[in-house]
């Protein structure tokens, strides 16, 4: 066994070169992952700041903190920052970038230069969007519905749309890179059915990104053309069709939900197996479920439009398909639970996040069934019920998985362990704060409070105050990890190559790994999650 | 502030059924949520790292079990889907004898016209126990007509008509919200629906009538815009008679047929070239620029007053 000192002497990807140039021109997937980590964290706090202001405004039924104009900008920019600049890139660009090559036993992604380019595109799109937000903002909602966005809003619609358009190419390049890497760079013996589920989920996500993002780009381009040149595409006053916009927008934006949540599912599969010391229950079903979600996810966009005036029969088809897409998600939840059966469960921070994910994602998924049910959807759509539902999926699900993954692979990325006590405490705070914030919103929605209202009838106040109280706890749950994770960087690199005693090729490397990951390409002889065998060998 | 509801008022003929379906969904969610929670808690306690529970015979694959928890949710889903779809269909088809009300939405108000000539802004008075059909359009962006107590919501679009219906079952006042974000004062685009007893409503109709009935205004506009020059019963060679048109089946020049509903009549007036009636020349000019949404509704109401297909015998189709 290597000693800690030997590891420290070997150059790792962080100490391999110094200076700002060595970071800005790096082609190392691990360094690019860190660049992404810093950039998306920035956007997370920008989006969070908007959310804080909104929750404060909603403490009272009157509009006393901000004006209608400001509030409309806040929810729009909160959505744009969180969805396009945080959630969509989060797990793929940070954890995927860092881990995918290592999990495959490769030295880097297939196209390291494209990978760097994709980060630059992210930064250009991000900077441009931030600039548009600072110089006036945008008030169309993150959904950009026409004809409001093309003919009526007086805010910075075009600059923001251009920013997101550029950002889209960053997504596409990452997706392309992952697909090629997974096909071409697997270590000897690493067959498709020996891939960790994290890799499957990244693969499925990349397929969605590659097929859906161009549609978003086209939609936003058409929006820009109509707004600038007054060409009638979506605005009926110019001869266009506003429903067409909704079809095109949701053709991207429903699959985008899976871009956000599939990677988290991959992370959860890694965490549950590692801390239960068990092989995943039903590996093939799990892999198939991910691919099924990716495919079916493309066929349900119309469930956002049940009251839009689309035909009753179209509504029925989209409703039926939406129930279908719920099945593979249900299978995954059952299989994670079954994985715990006869395990040896150790309650460390990452797995607490994984359990948090399973609980919150289950609630998010089940309330999705309410929204898929046509007659019930009529009442609930465009109310706080929808707001609660998608926060359960995207924050309760995607962000919980992301944070679980960050805690799990933190020692690999930095060589350091964080303070376990604080970490467990903040996972708990996050879970409590999240539920207190968003559960009352289900009730608000059923009572009929529409979303995107900065003033509201008095009978909705108590639930809104509860929600705001929850949000302040939730905010704490995000700030504490920032502090102890950064604090851990002051400690020596003592984590060791495999602190969790996990399977998976990434744990064969030192922590932090050297630039080329593996001195010798590993040879794979067994499937993933061979934890029982590990236990049998007394490890 | 402390006496607040946890359940919305249910004041329409469909509300109870929507709620029943909602509670069924709560039951299903509680059932599956319960299974998952119970499984997580039980396994986490029994198989915690240091427990002595036997781990012998652990399996990582069990096809029948996995099929079970794929197929059971699928069957339950199919049932819920069917009920939801049936109710949704009912919510889209107004009863034959529904009373009509016309709604024009604009940033940021609701403009309502009753066929009797009454007009309201941000208020809608309706009688209890009578199905009300709303024919709606927007003057600018997309809005959405939402009355939580009725479980009714329908987007209101510029450039086309959407319809919805409800039958109020309890006198009272209910929130009317705009549910589709429509710009700066979206949150202020709200009003109330006042449900009254039959006699009270008739009294209100009689007492608050400022304009003549919509058919009369429509008749006037029909002359004023010169429709009458081509569409009188004596000018058949120029344009078809509109008597007996509403609700009938119209054969178009391209060979297809359409039912003459509000949407079709609107289209015929604003975009006459778009749906040419078989046997006629494209003589009719467009009125898209000259007519307000309210006027258009009045003309439609007038054309409806000329009778439906029951008198179609009188209608000559060349
Ligand atoms: Cu969707
Ligand atoms: Cu509105």
mmCIF file of C-alpha atoms and ligand atoms in Angstrom, chain B residues 143 178 180 182 189, ligand 2:
data_model
loop_
_atom_site.group_PDB
_atom_site.id
_atom_site.type_symbol
_atom_site.label_atom_id
_atom_site.label_comp_id
_atom_site.label_asym_id
_atom_site.label_seq_id
_atom_site.Cartn_x
_atom_site.Cartn_y
_atom_site.Cartn_z
ATOM 1 C CA UNK B 143 -54.270 35.530 -20.613
ATOM 2 C CA UNK B 178 -55.616 35.738 -14.773
ATOM 3 C CA UNK B 180 -51.190 33.144 -17.603
ATOM 4 C CA UNK B 182 -49.279 38.687 -19.172
ATOM 5 C CA UNK B 189 -55.724 41.277 -13.467
HETATM 6 CU CU1 LIG C 2 -53.620 38.469 -17.943
#
